[in-house]
Amino acid sequence: MIYKAIGVMSGSSLDGLDLVYVHFHESAGKWSYEIVAGVCYEYPEEWVKKLKNAVNLSALEYQLLHSEYGHFLGRQINKFIESYELNHK
């Protein structure tokens, strides 16, 4: 069986958003993987500032940032899918 996944990671250095498209293969209880595509999108300075300041936000402001960041991630993932033509892979 083949499982397809997009991984998303951002470290505390805030140097960028790492995305990877991977195929996981399972056969007779043994797993293997194949990295199909990967990229690191550098954060715009605006997002570096917002994320660094997140610890100073009120609960409401934090929830609003959380939502905004989710939309940002969605746009970056869509760009990744389109750039590497992953729609049908």
PDB file of C-alpha atoms in Angstrom:
ATOM      1  CA  MET A   1       0.000   0.000   0.000  1.00  0.00           C
ATOM      2  CA  ILE A   2       1.177   3.530  -0.750  1.00  0.00           C
ATOM      3  CA  TYR A   3       0.350   6.482   1.496  1.00  0.00           C
ATOM      4  CA  LYS A   4       0.965  10.008   0.216  1.00  0.00           C
ATOM      5  CA  ALA A   5       1.571  12.911   2.584  1.00  0.00           C
ATOM      6  CA  ILE A   6       2.696  16.511   2.716  1.00  0.00           C
ATOM      7  CA  GLY A   7       4.799  17.370   5.746  1.00  0.00           C
ATOM      8  CA  VAL A   8       5.017  20.907   7.104  1.00  0.00           C
ATOM      9  CA  MET A   9       7.634  22.117   9.585  1.00  0.00           C
ATOM     10  CA  SER A  10       8.921  25.403  10.890  1.00  0.00           C
ATOM     11  CA  GLY A  11      11.667  25.568  13.482  1.00  0.00           C
ATOM     12  CA  SER A  12      12.242  28.110  16.211  1.00  0.00           C
ATOM     13  CA  SER A  13      14.867  29.915  14.095  1.00  0.00           C
ATOM     14  CA  LEU A  14      12.026  31.103  11.813  1.00  0.00           C
ATOM     15  CA  ASP A  15      14.310  30.906   8.799  1.00  0.00           C
ATOM     16  CA  GLY A  16      11.568  29.384   6.702  1.00  0.00           C
ATOM     17  CA  LEU A  17       8.729  26.972   6.197  1.00  0.00           C
ATOM     18  CA  ASP A  18       9.820  23.483   5.150  1.00  0.00           C
ATOM     19  CA  LEU A  19       7.455  21.423   2.993  1.00  0.00           C
ATOM     20  CA  VAL A  20       7.938  17.882   1.743  1.00  0.00           C
ATOM     21  CA  TYR A  21       5.830  15.513  -0.348  1.00  0.00           C
ATOM     22  CA  VAL A  22       6.479  11.884   0.562  1.00  0.00           C
ATOM     23  CA  HIS A  23       5.268   8.463  -0.522  1.00  0.00           C
ATOM     24  CA  PHE A  24       5.232   5.891   2.292  1.00  0.00           C
ATOM     25  CA  HIS A  25       5.219   2.282   1.145  1.00  0.00           C
ATOM     26  CA  GLU A  26       4.035  -0.587   3.328  1.00  0.00           C
ATOM     27  CA  SER A  27       4.497  -4.182   2.288  1.00  0.00           C
ATOM     28  CA  ALA A  28       4.222  -7.189   4.605  1.00  0.00           C
ATOM     29  CA  GLY A  29       4.604  -4.952   7.659  1.00  0.00           C
ATOM     30  CA  LYS A  30       7.765  -3.262   6.391  1.00  0.00           C
ATOM     31  CA  TRP A  31       7.825   0.445   5.670  1.00  0.00           C
ATOM     32  CA  SER A  32       9.895   2.519   3.288  1.00  0.00           C
ATOM     33  CA  TYR A  33       9.576   6.045   1.978  1.00  0.00           C
ATOM     34  CA  GLU A  34      10.404   8.150  -1.037  1.00  0.00           C
ATOM     35  CA  ILE A  35      10.798  11.926  -0.888  1.00  0.00           C
ATOM     36  CA  VAL A  36       9.149  13.130  -4.085  1.00  0.00           C
ATOM     37  CA  ALA A  37       9.581  16.898  -3.624  1.00  0.00           C
ATOM     38  CA  GLY A  38      10.759  19.303  -0.967  1.00  0.00           C
ATOM     39  CA  VAL A  39      11.261  23.016  -0.524  1.00  0.00           C
ATOM     40  CA  CYS A  40      11.962  25.672   2.085  1.00  0.00           C
ATOM     41  CA  TYR A  41      10.040  28.910   1.623  1.00  0.00           C
ATOM     42  CA  GLU A  42      11.713  31.797   3.423  1.00  0.00           C
ATOM     43  CA  TYR A  43       9.369  33.643   5.766  1.00  0.00           C
ATOM     44  CA  PRO A  44       8.509  37.203   4.761  1.00  0.00           C
ATOM     45  CA  GLU A  45       9.843  39.627   7.375  1.00  0.00           C
ATOM     46  CA  GLU A  46       6.247  40.443   8.361  1.00  0.00           C
ATOM     47  CA  TRP A  47       5.703  36.820   9.446  1.00  0.00           C
ATOM     48  CA  VAL A  48       9.012  36.608  11.301  1.00  0.00           C
ATOM     49  CA  LYS A  49       7.934  39.617  13.380  1.00  0.00           C
ATOM     50  CA  LYS A  50       4.422  38.255  13.986  1.00  0.00           C
ATOM     51  CA  LEU A  51       5.662  34.841  15.084  1.00  0.00           C
ATOM     52  CA  LYS A  52       8.397  36.239  17.326  1.00  0.00           C
ATOM     53  CA  ASN A  53       5.827  38.496  19.001  1.00  0.00           C
ATOM     54  CA  ALA A  54       3.286  35.691  19.553  1.00  0.00           C
ATOM     55  CA  VAL A  55       4.400  35.159  23.170  1.00  0.00           C
ATOM     56  CA  ASN A  56       3.288  38.719  23.998  1.00  0.00           C
ATOM     57  CA  LEU A  57      -0.261  38.398  22.666  1.00  0.00           C
ATOM     58  CA  SER A  58      -3.471  38.139  24.622  1.00  0.00           C
ATOM     59  CA  ALA A  59      -5.477  34.927  24.254  1.00  0.00           C
ATOM     60  CA  LEU A  60      -7.784  36.570  21.709  1.00  0.00           C
ATOM     61  CA  GLU A  61      -4.912  38.056  19.704  1.00  0.00           C
ATOM     62  CA  TYR A  62      -3.186  34.663  19.759  1.00  0.00           C
ATOM     63  CA  GLN A  63      -6.285  32.928  18.391  1.00  0.00           C
ATOM     64  CA  LEU A  64      -6.543  35.498  15.613  1.00  0.00           C
ATOM     65  CA  LEU A  65      -2.867  34.990  14.756  1.00  0.00           C
ATOM     66  CA  HIS A  66      -3.392  31.217  14.826  1.00  0.00           C
ATOM     67  CA  SER A  67      -6.181  31.552  12.270  1.00  0.00           C
ATOM     68  CA  GLU A  68      -4.200  33.957  10.080  1.00  0.00           C
ATOM     69  CA  TYR A  69      -1.160  31.653  10.211  1.00  0.00           C
ATOM     70  CA  GLY A  70      -3.319  28.697   9.191  1.00  0.00           C
ATOM     71  CA  HIS A  71      -4.455  30.610   6.118  1.00  0.00           C
ATOM     72  CA  PHE A  72      -0.833  31.546   5.364  1.00  0.00           C
ATOM     73  CA  LEU A  73       0.193  27.875   5.619  1.00  0.00           C
ATOM     74  CA  GLY A  74      -2.655  26.878   3.321  1.00  0.00           C
ATOM     75  CA  ARG A  75      -1.489  29.351   0.681  1.00  0.00           C
ATOM     76  CA  GLN A  76       2.091  28.095   0.931  1.00  0.00           C
ATOM     77  CA  ILE A  77       0.975  24.461   0.653  1.00  0.00           C
ATOM     78  CA  ASN A  78      -1.179  25.284  -2.377  1.00  0.00           C
ATOM     79  CA  LYS A  79       1.806  27.051  -3.972  1.00  0.00           C
ATOM     80  CA  PHE A  80       3.933  23.951  -3.284  1.00  0.00           C
ATOM     81  CA  ILE A  81       1.314  21.644  -4.834  1.00  0.00           C
ATOM     82  CA  GLU A  82       1.037  23.847  -7.917  1.00  0.00           C
ATOM     83  CA  SER A  83       4.798  24.399  -8.292  1.00  0.00           C
ATOM     84  CA  TYR A  84       5.549  20.680  -8.252  1.00  0.00           C
ATOM     85  CA  GLU A  85       2.337  19.667 -10.051  1.00  0.00           C
ATOM     86  CA  LEU A  86       1.354  17.328  -7.213  1.00  0.00           C
ATOM     87  CA  ASN A  87      -2.387  17.475  -7.924  1.00  0.00           C
ATOM     88  CA  HIS A  88      -2.372  14.142  -9.722  1.00  0.00           C
ATOM     89  CA  LYS A  89       0.655  12.355  -8.288  1.00  0.00           C
TER      90      LYS A  89
END
